PDB file of C-alpha atoms in Angstrom:
ATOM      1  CA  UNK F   1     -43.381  56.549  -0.726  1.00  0.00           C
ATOM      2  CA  UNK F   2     -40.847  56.310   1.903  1.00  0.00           C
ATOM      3  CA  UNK F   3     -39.410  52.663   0.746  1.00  0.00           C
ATOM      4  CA  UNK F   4     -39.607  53.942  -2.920  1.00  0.00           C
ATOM      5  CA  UNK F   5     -37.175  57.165  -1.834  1.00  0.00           C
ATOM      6  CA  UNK F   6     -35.042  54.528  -0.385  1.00  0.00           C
ATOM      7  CA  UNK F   7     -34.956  51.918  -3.383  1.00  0.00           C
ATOM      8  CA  UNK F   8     -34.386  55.316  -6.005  1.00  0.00           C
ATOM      9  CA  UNK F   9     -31.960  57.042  -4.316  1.00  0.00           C
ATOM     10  CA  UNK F  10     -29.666  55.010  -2.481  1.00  0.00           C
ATOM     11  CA  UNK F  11     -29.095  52.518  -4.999  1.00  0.00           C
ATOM     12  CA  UNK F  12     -26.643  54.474  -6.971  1.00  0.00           C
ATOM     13  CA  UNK F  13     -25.226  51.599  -9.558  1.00  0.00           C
ATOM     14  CA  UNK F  14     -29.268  49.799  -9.591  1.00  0.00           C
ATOM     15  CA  UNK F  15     -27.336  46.855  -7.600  1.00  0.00           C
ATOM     16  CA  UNK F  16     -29.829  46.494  -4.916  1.00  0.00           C
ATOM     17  CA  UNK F  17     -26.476  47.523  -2.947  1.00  0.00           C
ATOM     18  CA  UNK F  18     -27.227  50.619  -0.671  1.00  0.00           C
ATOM     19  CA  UNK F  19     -25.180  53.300  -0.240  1.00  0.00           C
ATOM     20  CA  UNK F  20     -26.057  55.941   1.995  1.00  0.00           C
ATOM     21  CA  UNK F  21     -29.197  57.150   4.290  1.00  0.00           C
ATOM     22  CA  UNK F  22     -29.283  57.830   8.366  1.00  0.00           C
ATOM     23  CA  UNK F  23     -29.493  54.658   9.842  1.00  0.00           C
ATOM     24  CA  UNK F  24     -28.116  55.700  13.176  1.00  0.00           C
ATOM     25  CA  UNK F  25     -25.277  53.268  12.942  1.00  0.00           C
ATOM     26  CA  UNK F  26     -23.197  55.702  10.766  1.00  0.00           C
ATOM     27  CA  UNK F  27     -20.453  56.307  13.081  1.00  0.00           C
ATOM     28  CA  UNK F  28     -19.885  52.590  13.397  1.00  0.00           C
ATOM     29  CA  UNK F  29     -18.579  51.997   9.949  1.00  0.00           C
ATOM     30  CA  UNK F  30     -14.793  53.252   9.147  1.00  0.00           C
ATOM     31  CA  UNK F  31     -16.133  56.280   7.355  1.00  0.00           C
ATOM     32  CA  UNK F  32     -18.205  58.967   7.918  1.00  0.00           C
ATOM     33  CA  UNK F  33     -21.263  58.588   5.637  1.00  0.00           C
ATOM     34  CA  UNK F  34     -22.544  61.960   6.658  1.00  0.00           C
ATOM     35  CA  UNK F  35     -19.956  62.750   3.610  1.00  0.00           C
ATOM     36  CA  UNK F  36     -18.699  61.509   0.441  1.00  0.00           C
ATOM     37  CA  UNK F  37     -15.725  58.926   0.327  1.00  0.00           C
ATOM     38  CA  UNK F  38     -12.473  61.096   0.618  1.00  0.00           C
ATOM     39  CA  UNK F  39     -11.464  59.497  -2.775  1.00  0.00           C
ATOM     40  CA  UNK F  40     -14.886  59.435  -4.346  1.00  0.00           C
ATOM     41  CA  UNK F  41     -16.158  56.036  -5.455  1.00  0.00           C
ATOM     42  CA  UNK F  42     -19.380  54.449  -3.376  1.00  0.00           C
ATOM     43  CA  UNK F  43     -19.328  52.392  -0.561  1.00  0.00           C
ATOM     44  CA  UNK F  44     -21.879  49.593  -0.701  1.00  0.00           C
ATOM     45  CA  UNK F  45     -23.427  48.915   3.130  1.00  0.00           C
ATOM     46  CA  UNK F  46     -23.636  45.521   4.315  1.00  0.00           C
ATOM     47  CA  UNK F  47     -25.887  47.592   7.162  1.00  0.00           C
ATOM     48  CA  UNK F  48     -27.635  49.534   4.494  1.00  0.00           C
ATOM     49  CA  UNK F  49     -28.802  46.988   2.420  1.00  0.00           C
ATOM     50  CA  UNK F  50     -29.359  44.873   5.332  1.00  0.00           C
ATOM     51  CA  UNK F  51     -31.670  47.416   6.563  1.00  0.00           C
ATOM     52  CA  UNK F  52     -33.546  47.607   3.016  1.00  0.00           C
ATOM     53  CA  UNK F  53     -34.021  43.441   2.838  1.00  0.00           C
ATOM     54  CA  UNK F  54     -35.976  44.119   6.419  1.00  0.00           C
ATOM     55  CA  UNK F  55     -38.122  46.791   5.214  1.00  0.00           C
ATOM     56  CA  UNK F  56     -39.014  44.672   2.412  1.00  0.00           C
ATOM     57  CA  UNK F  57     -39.617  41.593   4.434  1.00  0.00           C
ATOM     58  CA  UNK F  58     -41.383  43.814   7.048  1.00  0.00           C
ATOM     59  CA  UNK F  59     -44.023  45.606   3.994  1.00  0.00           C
ATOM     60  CA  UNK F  60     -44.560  42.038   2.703  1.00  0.00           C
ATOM     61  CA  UNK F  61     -46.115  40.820   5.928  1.00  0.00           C
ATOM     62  CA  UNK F  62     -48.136  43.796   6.257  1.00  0.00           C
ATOM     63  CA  UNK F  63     -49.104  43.358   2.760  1.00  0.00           C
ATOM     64  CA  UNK F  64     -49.925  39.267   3.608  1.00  0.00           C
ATOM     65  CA  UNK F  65     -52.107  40.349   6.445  1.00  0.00           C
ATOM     66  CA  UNK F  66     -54.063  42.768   4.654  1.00  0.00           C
ATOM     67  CA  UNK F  67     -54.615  40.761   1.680  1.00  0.00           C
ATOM     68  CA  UNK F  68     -57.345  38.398   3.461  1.00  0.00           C
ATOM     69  CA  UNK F  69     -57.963  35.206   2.681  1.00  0.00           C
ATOM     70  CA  UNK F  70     -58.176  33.497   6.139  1.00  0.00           C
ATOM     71  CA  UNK F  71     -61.201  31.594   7.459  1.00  0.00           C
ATOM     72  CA  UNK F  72     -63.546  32.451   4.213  1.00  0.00           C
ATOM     73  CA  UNK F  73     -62.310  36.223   4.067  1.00  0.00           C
ATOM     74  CA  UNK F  74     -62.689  37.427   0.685  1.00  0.00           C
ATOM     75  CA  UNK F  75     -58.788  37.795  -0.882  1.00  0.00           C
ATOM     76  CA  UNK F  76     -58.076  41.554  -1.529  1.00  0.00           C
ATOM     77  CA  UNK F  77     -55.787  41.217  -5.319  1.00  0.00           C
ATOM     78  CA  UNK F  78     -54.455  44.929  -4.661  1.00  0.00           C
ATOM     79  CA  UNK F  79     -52.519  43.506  -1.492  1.00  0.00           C
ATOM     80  CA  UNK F  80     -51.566  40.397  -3.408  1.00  0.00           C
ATOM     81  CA  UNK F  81     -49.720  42.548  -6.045  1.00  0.00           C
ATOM     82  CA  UNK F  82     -47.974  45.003  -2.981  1.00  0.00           C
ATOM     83  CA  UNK F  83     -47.189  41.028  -0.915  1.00  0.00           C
ATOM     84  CA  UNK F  84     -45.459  39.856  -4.741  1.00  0.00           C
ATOM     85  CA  UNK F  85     -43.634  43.340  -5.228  1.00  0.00           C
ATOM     86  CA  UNK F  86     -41.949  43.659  -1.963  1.00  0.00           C
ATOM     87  CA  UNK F  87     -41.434  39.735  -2.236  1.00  0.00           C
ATOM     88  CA  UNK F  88     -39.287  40.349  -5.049  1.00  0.00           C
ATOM     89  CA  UNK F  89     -37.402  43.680  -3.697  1.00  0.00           C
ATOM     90  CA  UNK F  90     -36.361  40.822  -0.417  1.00  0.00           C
ATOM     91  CA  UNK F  91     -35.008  38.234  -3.561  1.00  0.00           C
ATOM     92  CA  UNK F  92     -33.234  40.573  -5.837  1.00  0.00           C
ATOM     93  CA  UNK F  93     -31.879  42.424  -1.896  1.00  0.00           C
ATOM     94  CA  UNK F  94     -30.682  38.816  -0.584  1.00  0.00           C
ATOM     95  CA  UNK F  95     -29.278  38.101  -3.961  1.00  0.00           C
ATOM     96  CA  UNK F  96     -26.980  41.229  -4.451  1.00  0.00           C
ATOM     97  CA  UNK F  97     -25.825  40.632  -0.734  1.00  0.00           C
ATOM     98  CA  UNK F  98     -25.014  36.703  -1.140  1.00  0.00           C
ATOM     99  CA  UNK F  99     -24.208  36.513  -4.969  1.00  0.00           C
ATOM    100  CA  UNK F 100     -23.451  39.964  -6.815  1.00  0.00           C
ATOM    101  CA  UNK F 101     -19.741  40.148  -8.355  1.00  0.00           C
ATOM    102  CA  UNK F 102     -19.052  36.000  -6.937  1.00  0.00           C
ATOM    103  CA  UNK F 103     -19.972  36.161  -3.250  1.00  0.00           C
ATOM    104  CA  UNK F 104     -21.465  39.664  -2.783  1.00  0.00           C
ATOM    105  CA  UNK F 105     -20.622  40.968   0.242  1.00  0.00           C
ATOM    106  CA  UNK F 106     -20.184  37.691   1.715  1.00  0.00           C
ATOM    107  CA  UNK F 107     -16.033  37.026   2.786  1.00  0.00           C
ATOM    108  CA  UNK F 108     -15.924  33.567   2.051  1.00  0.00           C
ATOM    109  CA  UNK F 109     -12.272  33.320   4.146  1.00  0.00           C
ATOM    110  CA  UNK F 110     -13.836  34.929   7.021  1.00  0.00           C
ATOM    111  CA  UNK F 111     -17.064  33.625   7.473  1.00  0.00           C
ATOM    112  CA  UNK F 112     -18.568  37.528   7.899  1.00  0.00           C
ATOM    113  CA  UNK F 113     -20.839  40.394   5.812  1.00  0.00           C
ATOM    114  CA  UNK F 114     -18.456  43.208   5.480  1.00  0.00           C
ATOM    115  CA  UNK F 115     -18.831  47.008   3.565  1.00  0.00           C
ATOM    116  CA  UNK F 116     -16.912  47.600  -0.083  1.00  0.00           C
ATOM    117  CA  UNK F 117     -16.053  50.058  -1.444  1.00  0.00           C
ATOM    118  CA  UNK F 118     -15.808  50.423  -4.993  1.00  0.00           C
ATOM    119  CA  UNK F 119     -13.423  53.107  -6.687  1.00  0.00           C
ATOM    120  CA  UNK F 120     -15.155  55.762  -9.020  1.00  0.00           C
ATOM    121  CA  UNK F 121     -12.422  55.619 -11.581  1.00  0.00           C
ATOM    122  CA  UNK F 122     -11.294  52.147 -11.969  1.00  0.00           C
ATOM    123  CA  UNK F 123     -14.542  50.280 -10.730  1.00  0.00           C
ATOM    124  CA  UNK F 124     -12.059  48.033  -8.492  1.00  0.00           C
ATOM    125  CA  UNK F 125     -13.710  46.874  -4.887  1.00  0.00           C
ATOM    126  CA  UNK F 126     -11.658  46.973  -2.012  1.00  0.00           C
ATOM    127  CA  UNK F 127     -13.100  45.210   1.348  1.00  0.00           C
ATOM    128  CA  UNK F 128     -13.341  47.005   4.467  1.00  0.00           C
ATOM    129  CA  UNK F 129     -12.294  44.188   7.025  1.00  0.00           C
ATOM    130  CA  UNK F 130     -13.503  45.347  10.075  1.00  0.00           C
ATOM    131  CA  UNK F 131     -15.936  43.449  11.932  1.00  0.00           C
ATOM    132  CA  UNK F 132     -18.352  45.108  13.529  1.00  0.00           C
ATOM    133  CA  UNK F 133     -21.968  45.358  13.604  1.00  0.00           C
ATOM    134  CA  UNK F 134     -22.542  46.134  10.518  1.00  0.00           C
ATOM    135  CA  UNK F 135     -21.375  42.890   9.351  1.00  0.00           C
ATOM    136  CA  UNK F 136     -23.997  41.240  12.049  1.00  0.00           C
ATOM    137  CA  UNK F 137     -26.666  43.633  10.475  1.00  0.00           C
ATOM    138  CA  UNK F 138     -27.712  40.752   7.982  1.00  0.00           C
ATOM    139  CA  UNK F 139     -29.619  38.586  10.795  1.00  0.00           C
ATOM    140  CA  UNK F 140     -32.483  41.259  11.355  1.00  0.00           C
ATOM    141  CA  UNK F 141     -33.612  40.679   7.893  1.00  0.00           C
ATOM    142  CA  UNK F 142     -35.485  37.522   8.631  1.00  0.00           C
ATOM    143  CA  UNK F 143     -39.453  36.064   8.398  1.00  0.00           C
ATOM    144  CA  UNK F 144     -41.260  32.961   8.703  1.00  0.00           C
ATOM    145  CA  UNK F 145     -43.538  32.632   6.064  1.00  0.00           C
ATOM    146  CA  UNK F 146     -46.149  29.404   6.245  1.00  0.00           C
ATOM    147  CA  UNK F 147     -47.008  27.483   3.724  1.00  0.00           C
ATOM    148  CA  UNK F 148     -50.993  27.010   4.612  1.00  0.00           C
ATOM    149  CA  UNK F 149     -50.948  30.934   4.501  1.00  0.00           C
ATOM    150  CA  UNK F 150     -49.363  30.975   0.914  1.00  0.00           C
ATOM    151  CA  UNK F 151     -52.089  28.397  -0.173  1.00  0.00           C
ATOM    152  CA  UNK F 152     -54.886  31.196   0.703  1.00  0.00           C
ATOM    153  CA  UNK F 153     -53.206  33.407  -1.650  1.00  0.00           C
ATOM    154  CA  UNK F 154     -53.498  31.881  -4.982  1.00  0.00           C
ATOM    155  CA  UNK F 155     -51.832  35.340  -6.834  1.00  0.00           C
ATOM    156  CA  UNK F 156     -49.028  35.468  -4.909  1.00  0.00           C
ATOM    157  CA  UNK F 157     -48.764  31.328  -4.799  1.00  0.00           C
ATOM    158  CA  UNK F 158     -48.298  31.630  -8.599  1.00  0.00           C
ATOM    159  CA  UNK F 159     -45.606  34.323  -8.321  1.00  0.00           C
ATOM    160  CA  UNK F 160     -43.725  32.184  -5.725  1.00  0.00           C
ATOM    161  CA  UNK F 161     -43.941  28.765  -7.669  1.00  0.00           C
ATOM    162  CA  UNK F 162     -42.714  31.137 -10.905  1.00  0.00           C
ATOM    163  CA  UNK F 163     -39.853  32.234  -8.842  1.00  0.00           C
ATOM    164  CA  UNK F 164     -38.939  28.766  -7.655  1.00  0.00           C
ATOM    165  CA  UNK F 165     -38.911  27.366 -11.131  1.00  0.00           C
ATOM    166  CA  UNK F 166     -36.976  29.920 -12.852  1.00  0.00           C
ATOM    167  CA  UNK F 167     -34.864  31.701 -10.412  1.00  0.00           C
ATOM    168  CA  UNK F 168     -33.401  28.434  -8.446  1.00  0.00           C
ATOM    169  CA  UNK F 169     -30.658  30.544  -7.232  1.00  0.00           C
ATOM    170  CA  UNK F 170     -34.000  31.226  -4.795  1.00  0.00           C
ATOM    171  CA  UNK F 171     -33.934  28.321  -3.405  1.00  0.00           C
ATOM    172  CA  UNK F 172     -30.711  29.534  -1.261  1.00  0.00           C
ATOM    173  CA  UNK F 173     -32.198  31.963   0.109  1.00  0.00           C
ATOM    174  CA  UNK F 174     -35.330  30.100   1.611  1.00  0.00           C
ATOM    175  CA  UNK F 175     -35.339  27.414   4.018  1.00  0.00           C
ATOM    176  CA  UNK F 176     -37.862  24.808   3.781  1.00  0.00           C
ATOM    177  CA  UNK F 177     -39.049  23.058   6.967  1.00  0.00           C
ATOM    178  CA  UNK F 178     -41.572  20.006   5.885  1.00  0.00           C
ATOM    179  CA  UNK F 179     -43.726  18.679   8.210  1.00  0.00           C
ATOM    180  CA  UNK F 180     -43.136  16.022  10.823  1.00  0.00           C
ATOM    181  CA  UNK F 181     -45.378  14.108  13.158  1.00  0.00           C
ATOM    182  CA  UNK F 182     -44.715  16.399  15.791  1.00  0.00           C
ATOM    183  CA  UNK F 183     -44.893  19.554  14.262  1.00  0.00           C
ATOM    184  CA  UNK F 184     -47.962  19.497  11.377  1.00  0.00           C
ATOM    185  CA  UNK F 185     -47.097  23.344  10.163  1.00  0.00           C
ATOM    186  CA  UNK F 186     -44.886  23.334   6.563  1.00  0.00           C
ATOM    187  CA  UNK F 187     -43.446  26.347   6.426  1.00  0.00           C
ATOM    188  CA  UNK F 188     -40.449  28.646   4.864  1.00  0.00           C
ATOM    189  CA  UNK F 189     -37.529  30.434   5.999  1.00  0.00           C
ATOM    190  CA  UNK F 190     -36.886  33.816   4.300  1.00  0.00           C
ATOM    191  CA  UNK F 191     -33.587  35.187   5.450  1.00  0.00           C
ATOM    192  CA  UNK F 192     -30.081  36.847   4.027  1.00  0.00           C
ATOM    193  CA  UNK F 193     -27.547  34.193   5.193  1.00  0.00           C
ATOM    194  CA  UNK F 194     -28.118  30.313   4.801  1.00  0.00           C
ATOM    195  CA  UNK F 195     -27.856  27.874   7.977  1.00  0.00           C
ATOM    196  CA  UNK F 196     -24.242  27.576   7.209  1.00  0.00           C
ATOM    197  CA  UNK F 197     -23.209  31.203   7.244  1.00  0.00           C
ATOM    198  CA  UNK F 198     -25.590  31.803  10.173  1.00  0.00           C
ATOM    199  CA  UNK F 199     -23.840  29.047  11.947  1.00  0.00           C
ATOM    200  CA  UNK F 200     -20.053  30.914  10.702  1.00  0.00           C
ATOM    201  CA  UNK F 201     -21.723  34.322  11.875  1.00  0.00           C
ATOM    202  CA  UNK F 202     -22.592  32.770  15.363  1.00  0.00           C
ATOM    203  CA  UNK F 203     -19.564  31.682  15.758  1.00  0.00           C
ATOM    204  CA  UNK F 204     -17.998  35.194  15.764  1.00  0.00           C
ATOM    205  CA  UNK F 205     -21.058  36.624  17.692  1.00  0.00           C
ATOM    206  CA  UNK F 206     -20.666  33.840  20.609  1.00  0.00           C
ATOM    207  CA  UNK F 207     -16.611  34.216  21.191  1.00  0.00           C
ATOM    208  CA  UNK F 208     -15.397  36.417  23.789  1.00  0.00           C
ATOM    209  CA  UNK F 209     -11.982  37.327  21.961  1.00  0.00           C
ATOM    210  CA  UNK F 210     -15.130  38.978  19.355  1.00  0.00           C
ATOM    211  CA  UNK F 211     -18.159  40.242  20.037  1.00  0.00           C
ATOM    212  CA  UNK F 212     -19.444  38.283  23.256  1.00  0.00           C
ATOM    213  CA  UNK F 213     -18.668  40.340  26.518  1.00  0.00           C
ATOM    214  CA  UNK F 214     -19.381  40.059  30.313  1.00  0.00           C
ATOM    215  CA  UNK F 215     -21.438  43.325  30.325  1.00  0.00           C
ATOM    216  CA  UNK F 216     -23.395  42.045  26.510  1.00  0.00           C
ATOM    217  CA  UNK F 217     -22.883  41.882  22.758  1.00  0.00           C
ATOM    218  CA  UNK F 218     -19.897  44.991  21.801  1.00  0.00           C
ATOM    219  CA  UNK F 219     -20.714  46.685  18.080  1.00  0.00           C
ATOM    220  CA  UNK F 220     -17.136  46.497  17.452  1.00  0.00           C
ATOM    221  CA  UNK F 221     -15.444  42.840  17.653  1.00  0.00           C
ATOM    222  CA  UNK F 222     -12.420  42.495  20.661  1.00  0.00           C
ATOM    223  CA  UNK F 223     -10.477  41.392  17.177  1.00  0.00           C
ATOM    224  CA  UNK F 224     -10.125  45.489  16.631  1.00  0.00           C
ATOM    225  CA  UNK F 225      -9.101  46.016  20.661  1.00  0.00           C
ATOM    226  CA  UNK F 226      -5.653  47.830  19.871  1.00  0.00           C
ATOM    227  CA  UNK F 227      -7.942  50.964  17.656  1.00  0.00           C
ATOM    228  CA  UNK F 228      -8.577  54.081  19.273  1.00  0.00           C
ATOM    229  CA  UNK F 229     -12.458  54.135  20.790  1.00  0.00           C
ATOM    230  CA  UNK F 230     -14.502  57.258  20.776  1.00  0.00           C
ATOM    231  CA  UNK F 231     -17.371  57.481  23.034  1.00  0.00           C
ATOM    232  CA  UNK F 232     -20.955  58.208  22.015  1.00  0.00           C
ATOM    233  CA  UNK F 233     -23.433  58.505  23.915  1.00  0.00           C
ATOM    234  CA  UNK F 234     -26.407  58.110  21.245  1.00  0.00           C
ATOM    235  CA  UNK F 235     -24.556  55.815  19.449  1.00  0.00           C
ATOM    236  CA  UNK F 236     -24.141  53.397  22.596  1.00  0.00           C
ATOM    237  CA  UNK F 237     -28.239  53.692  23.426  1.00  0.00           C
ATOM    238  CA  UNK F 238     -29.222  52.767  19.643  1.00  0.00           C
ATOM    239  CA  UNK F 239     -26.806  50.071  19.530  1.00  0.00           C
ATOM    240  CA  UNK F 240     -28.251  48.487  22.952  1.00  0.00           C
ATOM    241  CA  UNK F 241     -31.664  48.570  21.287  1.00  0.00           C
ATOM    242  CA  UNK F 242     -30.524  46.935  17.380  1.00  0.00           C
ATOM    243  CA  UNK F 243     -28.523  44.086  19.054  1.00  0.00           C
ATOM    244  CA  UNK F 244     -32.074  43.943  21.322  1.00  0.00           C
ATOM    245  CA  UNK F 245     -34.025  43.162  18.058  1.00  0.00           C
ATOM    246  CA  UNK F 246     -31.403  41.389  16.451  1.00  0.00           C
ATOM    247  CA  UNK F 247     -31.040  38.690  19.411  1.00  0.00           C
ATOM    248  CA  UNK F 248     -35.188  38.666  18.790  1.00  0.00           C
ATOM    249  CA  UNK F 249     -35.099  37.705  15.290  1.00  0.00           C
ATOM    250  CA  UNK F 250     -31.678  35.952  15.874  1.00  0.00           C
ATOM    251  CA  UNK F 251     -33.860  33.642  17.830  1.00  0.00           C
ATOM    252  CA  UNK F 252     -36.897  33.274  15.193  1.00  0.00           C
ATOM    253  CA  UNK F 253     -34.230  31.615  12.842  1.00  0.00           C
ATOM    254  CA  UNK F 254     -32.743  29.240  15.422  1.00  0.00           C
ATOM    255  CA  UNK F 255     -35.782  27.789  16.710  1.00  0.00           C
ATOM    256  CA  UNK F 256     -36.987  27.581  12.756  1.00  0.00           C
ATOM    257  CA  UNK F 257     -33.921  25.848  11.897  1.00  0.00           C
ATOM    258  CA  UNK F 258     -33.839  23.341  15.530  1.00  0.00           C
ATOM    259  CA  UNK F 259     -37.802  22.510  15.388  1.00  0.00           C
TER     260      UNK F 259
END
């Protein structure tokens, strides 16, 4: 009910672009989203949406774990059909963020996920450069999905294999690592940005003149250093705890993409 609210209602133009909801990282974007845009129009979240492609990735391996079929288990269809559903909510999520209107809300130049905001009157999107962490946002949506555990799951295999055939964009989004001699598990990668942007992302993540401090990660890059700061206290704690689970799932894709 919860993820359906989310999907119906802050999805204003049915992009699978979010605008809107308490994430807690509100007062880290340049507006206050508490409130409509001063000049009406929507702002699509690179946070928001990010947020909405880890739900979905985080109700599809729920889904996967209830739906059985390990050592002789019976396979439970019902699960199958919830695993294929919030499957394709992750595709059609990853797809808006990497592809919609050329590059989504990808910056190309940059190498970073950044908010739009698209005018109510003329439709025209204007990019809100400021790097912060809702541009990092993108790296908690990621899962490890093995291929010996798709093979169990003959519904959702067939859903998968239709995807790969007729939606290769797909393909983009999913990293495949085969099976070697020293590592006999075939498995894929399901994450927003490919090994290339992660690698562009990192870059900005790892530099001191950016995000990298003595004292930790900062939520707003060192690039911004000359804006006024305000101080809160909530805002600090929650922050501390996302870039927590992001460095957690930051590390899931690197040891995926070194094994």
């Amino acid at each position: 009910m919860n993820f359906t609210w989310w999907v119906n209602r802050k999805d204003p133009d049915n992009q699978n672009l979010f605008a809107g909801g308490f994430l807690g990282l509100d007062n880290i974007g340049v507006f206050d989203r508490s409130a409509k845009l001063p000049e009406g129009g929507t702002m699509h979240q690179s946070d928001g949406t990010s947020w909405m492609c880890f739900y979905s990735l985080t109700m599809f391996a729920i889904a996967i774990e209830l739906a059985g079929g390990v050592n002789g288990s019976p396979v439970i269809e019902a699960y199958e059909d919830m695993a294929s559903k919030f499957f394709e909510h992750f595709v059609q999520i990853v797809d808006a963020m990497n592809v919609h209107g050329g590059t989504g809300l990808w910056d190309e130049e940059d190498g970073f996920y950044y908010d739009q905001v698209k005018c109510g009157k003329t439709d025209e999107i204007t990019i809100l450069k400021s790097r912060s962490l809702v541009g990092v946002m993108p790296l908690i949506a990621v899962s490890v999905l093995e291929v010996e555990r798709i093979e169990n799951l003959p519904g959702f295999k067939k859903r998968l294999d239709w995807f790969l055939k007729y939606k290769p964009s797909l393909r983009q989004h999913m990293t495949h690592r085969k099976s070697t001699k020293h590592d006999s598990s075939e498995a894929y990668l399901l994450a927003i940005p490919s090994e290339d942007r992660l690698r562009r992302m990192l870059a900005y993540i790892l530099d001191e003149n950016e995000f990298l401090s003595e004292y930790g990660l900062r939520s707003l890059s060192y690039h911004h250093h000359c804006m006024v700061v305000y101080h809160f206290h909530l805002i600090e704690i929650f922050s501390l705890n996302v870039w927590q689970v992001l460095v957690i799932l930051l590390l899931n894709s690197l040891i995926f993409h070194f094994r």
